[in-house]
Coordinates of C-alpha atoms in Angstrom, one line a residue:
M25 CA 1.3 11.7 -15.0
A26 CA 2.5 13.7 -12.6
K27 CA 6.1 11.9 -10.7
T28 CA 5.4 13.6 -7.5
A29 CA 1.9 11.9 -6.7
T30 CA 2.1 10.8 -2.8
L31 CA -0.5 11.0 -0.4
Q32 CA 1.0 14.1 1.5
Q33 CA 0.0 15.8 -1.9
A34 CA -3.9 14.9 -2.3
L35 CA -4.1 16.2 1.9
L36 CA -2.2 19.6 0.7
R37 CA -5.0 19.8 -1.8
F38 CA -8.2 18.7 -0.6
L39 CA -7.7 18.9 3.4
D40 CA -10.0 20.5 5.6
L41 CA -8.4 20.6 9.0
A42 CA -11.4 22.6 10.2
S43 CA -13.6 19.5 10.0
L44 CA -11.7 17.3 11.9
D45 CA -11.0 16.4 15.6
R46 CA -8.1 16.2 17.2
Q47 CA -6.6 12.8 16.8
R48 CA -7.0 13.3 13.2
R49 CA -5.9 16.9 13.4
R50 CA -3.0 16.0 15.0
V51 CA -2.4 12.8 12.2
C52 CA -2.7 15.6 9.5
H53 CA -0.3 17.6 10.5
H54 CA 2.5 14.6 11.2
L55 CA 2.1 13.6 7.5
L56 CA 1.6 17.1 6.1
A57 CA 5.1 18.9 8.1
C58 CA 7.1 14.4 7.8
R59 CA 9.9 15.5 5.2
T60 CA 9.6 19.2 5.0
E61 CA 11.7 21.9 6.7
A62 CA 9.4 21.3 9.5
M63 CA 10.7 18.1 10.4
G64 CA 13.6 19.8 10.4
G65 CA 17.0 17.4 9.4
M66 CA 20.6 17.6 8.4
I67 CA 22.6 19.4 5.9
L68 CA 24.6 16.4 3.6
T69 CA 27.4 17.2 1.8
C70 CA 29.8 15.3 -1.2
T71 CA 33.0 14.3 0.1
D72 CA 34.0 14.0 -3.8
C73 CA 32.5 16.5 -5.4
D74 CA 31.4 19.2 -3.0
H75 CA 27.7 18.7 -3.8
T76 CA 25.3 20.2 -0.8
Q77 CA 21.8 19.2 0.1
P78 CA 19.4 18.8 2.6
H79 CA 17.6 16.0 4.3
Y80 CA 14.2 16.9 6.6
F81 CA 13.7 14.1 8.7
G82 CA 10.3 11.6 8.8
C83 CA 7.4 12.2 11.1
R84 CA 7.4 8.3 12.5
D85 CA 3.6 8.2 12.5
R86 CA 2.6 5.2 11.9
H87 CA -0.3 6.3 9.1
C88 CA 2.6 7.3 6.9
P89 CA 3.8 5.4 3.9
Q90 CA 7.1 7.7 3.6
C91 CA 7.9 6.3 7.8
Q92 CA 6.9 2.5 7.6
G93 CA 9.9 0.9 5.8
R94 CA 12.1 1.5 8.1
A95 CA 10.4 0.3 11.5
M96 CA 9.0 -2.9 9.2
H97 CA 12.5 -4.1 8.9
Q98 CA 13.7 -3.4 11.7
W99 CA 10.4 -4.9 13.4
A100 CA 11.4 -8.3 11.4
E101 CA 14.7 -8.5 12.2
R102 CA 13.3 -8.2 16.4
Q103 CA 10.8 -11.2 15.5
Q104 CA 12.6 -13.7 14.2
A105 CA 14.5 -15.1 16.8
N106 CA 10.2 -16.0 17.6
I107 CA 9.6 -18.4 14.6
L108 CA 8.8 -21.9 15.0
P109 CA 10.5 -24.4 12.2
V110 CA 6.9 -25.6 11.9
R111 CA 3.9 -24.8 9.2
Y112 CA 2.2 -21.0 10.1
Y113 CA -0.8 -20.5 8.5
H114 CA -2.7 -17.3 7.3
V115 CA -5.9 -16.6 9.1
V116 CA -8.4 -13.4 8.5
F117 CA -11.2 -13.0 10.6
T118 CA -13.7 -10.1 8.3
L119 CA -16.7 -8.1 10.6
P120 CA -19.1 -7.3 8.1
H121 CA -19.8 -3.8 6.7
R122 CA -23.5 -3.7 8.7
L123 CA -20.8 -2.9 11.6
N124 CA -18.7 0.4 9.9
G125 CA -21.3 2.5 11.5
W126 CA -20.4 1.1 15.4
V127 CA -16.6 1.0 14.2
Q128 CA -16.6 5.1 13.1
L129 CA -18.4 5.6 16.5
H130 CA -16.9 3.6 18.8
P131 CA -13.6 2.2 17.8
E132 CA -11.7 1.5 20.9
V133 CA -14.5 -1.5 22.0
I134 CA -15.4 -2.2 18.7
H135 CA -11.3 -2.8 17.7
R136 CA -10.7 -4.4 21.4
L137 CA -14.5 -7.0 21.4
L138 CA -12.5 -7.5 17.3
F139 CA -9.4 -8.6 18.4
Q140 CA -10.6 -11.1 22.0
S141 CA -13.1 -13.1 19.8
A142 CA -10.3 -14.3 16.8
W143 CA -8.2 -14.7 20.1
Q144 CA -10.9 -16.8 22.0
T145 CA -12.4 -18.7 18.9
L146 CA -8.4 -19.9 18.1
R147 CA -8.2 -20.9 21.3
T148 CA -11.4 -22.9 22.1
F149 CA -10.8 -24.6 18.6
G150 CA -7.0 -25.5 19.9
R151 CA -8.4 -26.5 23.2
D152 CA -10.3 -29.6 21.7
P153 CA -9.0 -32.0 22.4
K154 CA -10.3 -34.2 18.9
R155 CA -8.1 -31.2 17.2
L156 CA -5.2 -30.4 18.6
G157 CA -6.1 -30.7 22.7
G158 CA -3.6 -27.7 23.3
D159 CA -2.6 -24.5 24.1
M160 CA -1.7 -22.0 20.9
G161 CA 0.0 -19.3 19.5
M162 CA -1.2 -16.1 17.1
S163 CA -0.2 -12.8 16.2
A164 CA -2.7 -10.5 14.4
V165 CA -2.2 -7.6 12.5
L166 CA -6.2 -5.4 12.4
H167 CA -6.3 -3.7 9.3
T168 CA -9.3 -1.2 8.5
W169 CA -9.1 -0.7 4.3
G170 CA -9.9 -2.8 1.5
Q171 CA -7.6 -1.7 -2.2
N172 CA -10.2 1.6 -3.1
L173 CA -9.6 2.6 0.8
S174 CA -13.6 1.5 1.4
Q175 CA -13.7 0.7 5.1
H176 CA -13.1 -3.6 5.6
V177 CA -12.5 -4.1 8.8
H178 CA -10.2 -7.4 9.4
L179 CA -7.4 -9.2 11.8
H180 CA -4.4 -10.0 9.5
C181 CA -3.6 -13.1 11.9
L182 CA -0.2 -15.9 11.0
V183 CA -0.8 -19.0 13.9
P184 CA 1.6 -20.9 14.6
G185 CA 0.5 -24.8 12.9
G186 CA 0.4 -26.6 16.5
A187 CA -0.5 -26.3 20.1
L188 CA 1.8 -26.9 23.2
G189 CA -0.1 -29.5 25.1
D190 CA -0.4 -30.4 29.0
D191 CA 1.8 -33.0 28.5
G192 CA 5.0 -30.7 27.2
R193 CA 4.3 -32.6 23.9
W194 CA 3.6 -30.3 21.0
H195 CA 0.4 -30.9 18.9
G196 CA 1.6 -30.9 15.4
A197 CA -1.2 -29.5 12.4
R198 CA -1.8 -31.2 9.5
S199 CA -4.1 -30.2 7.0
H200 CA -4.0 -27.1 5.2
Y201 CA -6.5 -24.8 6.1
L202 CA -5.8 -25.6 9.9
F203 CA -9.5 -25.3 10.9
P204 CA -12.5 -25.9 8.8
V205 CA -13.2 -22.0 8.1
R206 CA -16.9 -22.7 8.7
A207 CA -17.3 -23.8 12.1
L208 CA -14.5 -20.8 13.1
S209 CA -16.5 -18.1 11.3
R210 CA -19.8 -19.3 13.1
H211 CA -17.8 -19.9 16.2
F212 CA -16.6 -16.6 15.7
R213 CA -20.3 -14.6 15.2
G214 CA -21.3 -16.2 18.1
H215 CA -19.0 -15.2 20.8
M216 CA -18.6 -11.6 18.3
V217 CA -22.0 -10.6 19.0
S218 CA -22.7 -11.7 22.3
A219 CA -19.5 -9.9 23.1
L220 CA -21.9 -6.3 21.1
R221 CA -24.9 -7.6 22.5
R222 CA -22.7 -7.0 26.5
A223 CA -21.2 -4.5 25.8
A224 CA -24.4 -2.4 24.9
T225 CA -25.8 -3.8 28.0
A226 CA -23.0 -2.2 29.9
G227 CA -23.4 1.0 28.1
E228 CA -20.3 1.0 26.4
L229 CA -22.1 1.7 22.7
H230 CA -23.6 4.5 24.3
R231 CA -22.8 6.2 21.1
V232 CA -26.3 3.8 19.0
T233 CA -28.9 6.4 20.5
R234 CA -31.8 5.1 18.1
P235 CA -34.0 3.6 19.8
G236 CA -34.0 -0.2 19.6
D237 CA -31.5 0.3 17.0
V238 CA -29.2 -2.5 18.9
D239 CA -30.9 -5.4 19.3
H240 CA -31.5 -4.8 15.2
Q241 CA -28.7 -4.7 14.6
L242 CA -27.4 -7.7 15.8
N243 CA -29.5 -9.9 15.1
A244 CA -29.2 -9.3 11.7
L245 CA -25.8 -10.0 12.8
M246 CA -26.8 -13.6 13.2
A247 CA -29.0 -14.3 10.5
T248 CA -25.0 -13.5 8.0
E249 CA -22.5 -15.4 7.2
W250 CA -19.1 -13.8 8.4
V251 CA -16.1 -14.5 6.3
V252 CA -13.1 -16.4 7.7
Y253 CA -10.4 -16.8 5.6
S254 CA -7.4 -19.7 6.6
K255 CA -5.4 -21.2 4.5
D256 CA -1.3 -22.3 5.3
C257 CA 1.1 -20.0 3.9
L258 CA 5.0 -19.8 3.8
E259 CA 7.5 -22.3 5.5
H260 CA 10.7 -21.3 5.6
T261 CA 11.6 -19.1 8.5
Q262 CA 12.9 -16.0 6.9
A263 CA 10.1 -15.6 4.6
V264 CA 7.2 -16.0 7.4
V265 CA 9.0 -12.8 9.5
R266 CA 9.1 -11.1 5.9
Y267 CA 5.4 -12.1 5.5
L268 CA 4.2 -10.6 8.7
A269 CA 5.9 -8.3 9.4
R270 CA 4.4 -6.2 5.8
Y271 CA 0.9 -6.5 7.4
T272 CA 2.2 -4.8 10.3
R273 CA 3.6 -2.4 9.2
Q274 CA 1.1 -1.5 5.8
I275 CA -0.9 1.5 5.2
A276 CA -4.2 2.5 3.9
I277 CA -2.3 3.5 1.1
S278 CA 0.8 3.0 0.1
N279 CA 2.8 6.3 -2.7
A280 CA 3.3 3.9 -5.2
R281 CA -0.5 3.4 -5.8
I282 CA -1.2 7.1 -6.3
L283 CA -1.3 7.9 -10.2
A284 CA -2.6 11.1 -10.0
V285 CA -3.6 14.3 -8.6
D286 CA -4.8 17.1 -9.8
D287 CA -6.6 20.4 -8.9
H288 CA -10.1 18.0 -8.6
Q289 CA -8.7 14.4 -8.1
V290 CA -6.9 11.7 -7.2
T291 CA -6.3 8.6 -9.5
L292 CA -4.9 5.5 -7.8
L293 CA -4.4 1.8 -8.6
Y294 CA -6.4 -0.9 -6.7
K295 CA -6.6 -4.8 -7.1
D296 CA -10.0 -6.4 -8.1
Y297 CA -10.3 -9.0 -6.2
R298 CA -14.1 -10.0 -6.7
D299 CA -12.6 -10.1 -11.3
R300 CA -9.1 -12.5 -11.4
D301 CA -6.6 -10.2 -9.1
R302 CA -6.5 -7.7 -11.9
H303 CA -5.4 -4.4 -11.2
K304 CA -7.4 -0.9 -11.9
R305 CA -7.3 2.5 -12.1
L306 CA -10.0 4.1 -9.6
V307 CA -10.3 7.8 -10.2
L308 CA -11.7 10.0 -6.7
D309 CA -12.8 13.3 -6.2
G310 CA -10.4 14.8 -4.1
E311 CA -12.3 15.4 -1.1
E312 CA -13.5 11.6 -1.0
F313 CA -9.9 10.3 -1.1
V314 CA -9.0 12.6 1.8
R315 CA -12.7 11.3 3.4
R316 CA -12.0 7.8 2.8
F317 CA -8.3 8.3 4.4
L318 CA -9.3 9.5 7.6
L319 CA -11.7 6.6 8.0
H320 CA -8.3 4.5 8.8
V321 CA -7.1 7.2 11.0
L322 CA -6.9 4.6 14.6
P323 CA -7.3 6.0 17.6
K324 CA -4.5 7.7 19.7
G325 CA -2.6 5.0 21.9
L326 CA -4.2 1.5 20.1
M327 CA -2.8 -1.5 19.7
R328 CA -3.0 -3.1 16.3
V329 CA -0.3 -5.4 16.5
R330 CA -0.9 -8.2 19.5
H331 CA -0.2 -11.2 20.3
Y332 CA -2.0 -14.2 22.3
G333 CA -1.1 -17.4 23.5
F334 CA 2.1 -18.6 23.9
L335 CA 3.1 -16.3 21.6
A336 CA 2.5 -13.4 24.0
N337 CA 5.0 -10.8 25.7
R338 CA 4.1 -12.0 28.9
C339 CA 5.6 -16.0 28.1
R340 CA 6.8 -16.1 24.5
R341 CA 10.3 -16.2 26.1
R342 CA 9.3 -19.4 28.2
R343 CA 6.9 -21.2 26.1
L344 CA 8.5 -20.7 23.4
A345 CA 12.1 -22.6 25.2
Q346 CA 9.0 -25.5 26.3
I347 CA 7.8 -25.7 22.3
R348 CA 11.5 -26.2 21.0
Q349 CA 12.9 -28.5 23.4
A350 CA 9.7 -30.8 22.2
L351 CA 10.5 -30.3 18.6
M352 CA 13.8 -31.3 20.0
V353 CA 15.4 -28.4 18.2
A354 CA 18.4 -25.8 19.4
E355 CA 16.5 -22.4 20.2
T356 CA 17.5 -19.5 18.5
A357 CA 19.7 -16.3 20.0
P358 CA 17.7 -13.3 18.9
E359 CA 20.1 -11.3 16.5
A360 CA 20.6 -8.1 17.8
V361 CA 18.7 -5.0 15.8
T362 CA 20.5 -3.0 14.0
T363 CA 19.7 0.4 14.2
T364 CA 21.4 3.6 12.7
N365 CA 21.0 6.7 13.2
D366 CA 20.3 9.3 10.8
E367 CA 23.6 11.4 11.3
D368 CA 25.6 8.0 10.8
R369 CA 24.0 7.0 7.9
V370 CA 26.2 7.6 3.7
Y371 CA 24.3 8.4 1.2
T372 CA 23.9 8.2 -2.5
C373 CA 25.4 11.8 -4.0
P374 CA 22.4 12.5 -7.0
H375 CA 25.9 14.1 -9.6
C376 CA 28.5 11.9 -8.6
R377 CA 26.5 8.9 -7.7
R378 CA 28.9 7.7 -5.2
S379 CA 27.9 7.4 -1.6
T380 CA 30.1 9.8 -0.3
L381 CA 27.1 12.3 1.2
R382 CA 27.5 13.2 4.1
A383 CA 26.4 15.1 7.2
T384 CA 28.0 18.5 7.5
G385 CA 25.3 20.5 9.6
A386 CA 21.8 21.0 11.3
L387 CA 18.5 22.5 10.0
T388 CA 16.0 23.9 13.2
P389 CA 12.9 22.8 12.7
Q390 CA 10.5 25.5 10.7
R391 CA 6.9 25.4 12.9
P392 CA 4.3 26.7 10.9
P393 CA 1.8 28.8 12.7
L394 CA -0.2 27.1 14.7
G395 CA -3.0 26.1 13.1
R396 CA -2.0 25.6 10.1
P397 CA -0.1 22.7 8.0
P398 CA 4.0 23.3 7.1
N399 CA 3.8 25.6 4.1
H400 CA 5.1 23.1 0.7
R401 CA 6.4 24.6 -1.9
G402 CA 4.4 25.5 -5.1
Q403 CA 1.6 24.0 -3.1
R404 CA -2.0 24.8 -2.3
Y405 CA -4.0 24.1 1.1
R406 CA -7.5 24.4 2.8
A407 CA -6.7 25.5 6.8

């Protein structure tokens, strides 16, 4: 089994750049250039054994499996001060697979309505005086994939367990599932289908051109049971932050799950949730693997992490202070985010095994010819 099996290697072998739209072509150029001569970098020299090696920069594209570790850590540090000393809930809102075609035709519209419908559902339940009777907060993360890279559009939401009432008191949730999931799913379904119908009437779904398809699809969606998952999760502050950060920076496939890439196929590891979460191997034709991965490239500028209610950016600091006052806990001072430039980092030397590799020079980016991906030594590509 090849130790170098990566997403980058699979793209080099099986990607057809000429068949892609502008956004997917741009993302693939980033992923192919990541940590290669095309990005430029530094010359690292060991101060003990004089070993020298190049270190190339990452692309920092949000679809890249090589560039999300540091971003996840920095995001977690920024969010640390926003965690409340209350029980948290993990709520997942899932779109039926019948909408997958519309997601590909109008991703901006469908994703926007998904966020809005999920929040309006929780907000409505939270404002109900028979439930919590106050304003809730939610942090939501968009995921579009399943374990086998199939299209599976859903929102992972981390919800503080309670609401801030109009009287300034905190109304804490006590159940293990926050709200009844069947009631949540039916309200979510009704709101989403109504929003889709309004969007179609306003001409926002103009790529759906088959006569009668809108009405047929929406009627079928209303006759389908939608899936909403809700469960209480970790209560410790740092663990909650790490839990949410893991969802905010995940991508469709990590390099650790790609077991092998040969001339024709890609072998990946996946978890089969229908078979007691067992780990299995899936072998895909190279072109099929690339096709599935490209399903999850998001439109440029689409925000996949959003905050609502008392966690919204415009009022978060003020509302969290009110909640902490209601809970009678001291406000947490935000910790400084530690950012280290690549030039200032210290690396471990592969020869003497000491942390003595330091930057001693710069490497100029070597841009490939226009329209072609970077030329990786020993790899084949098609353009």
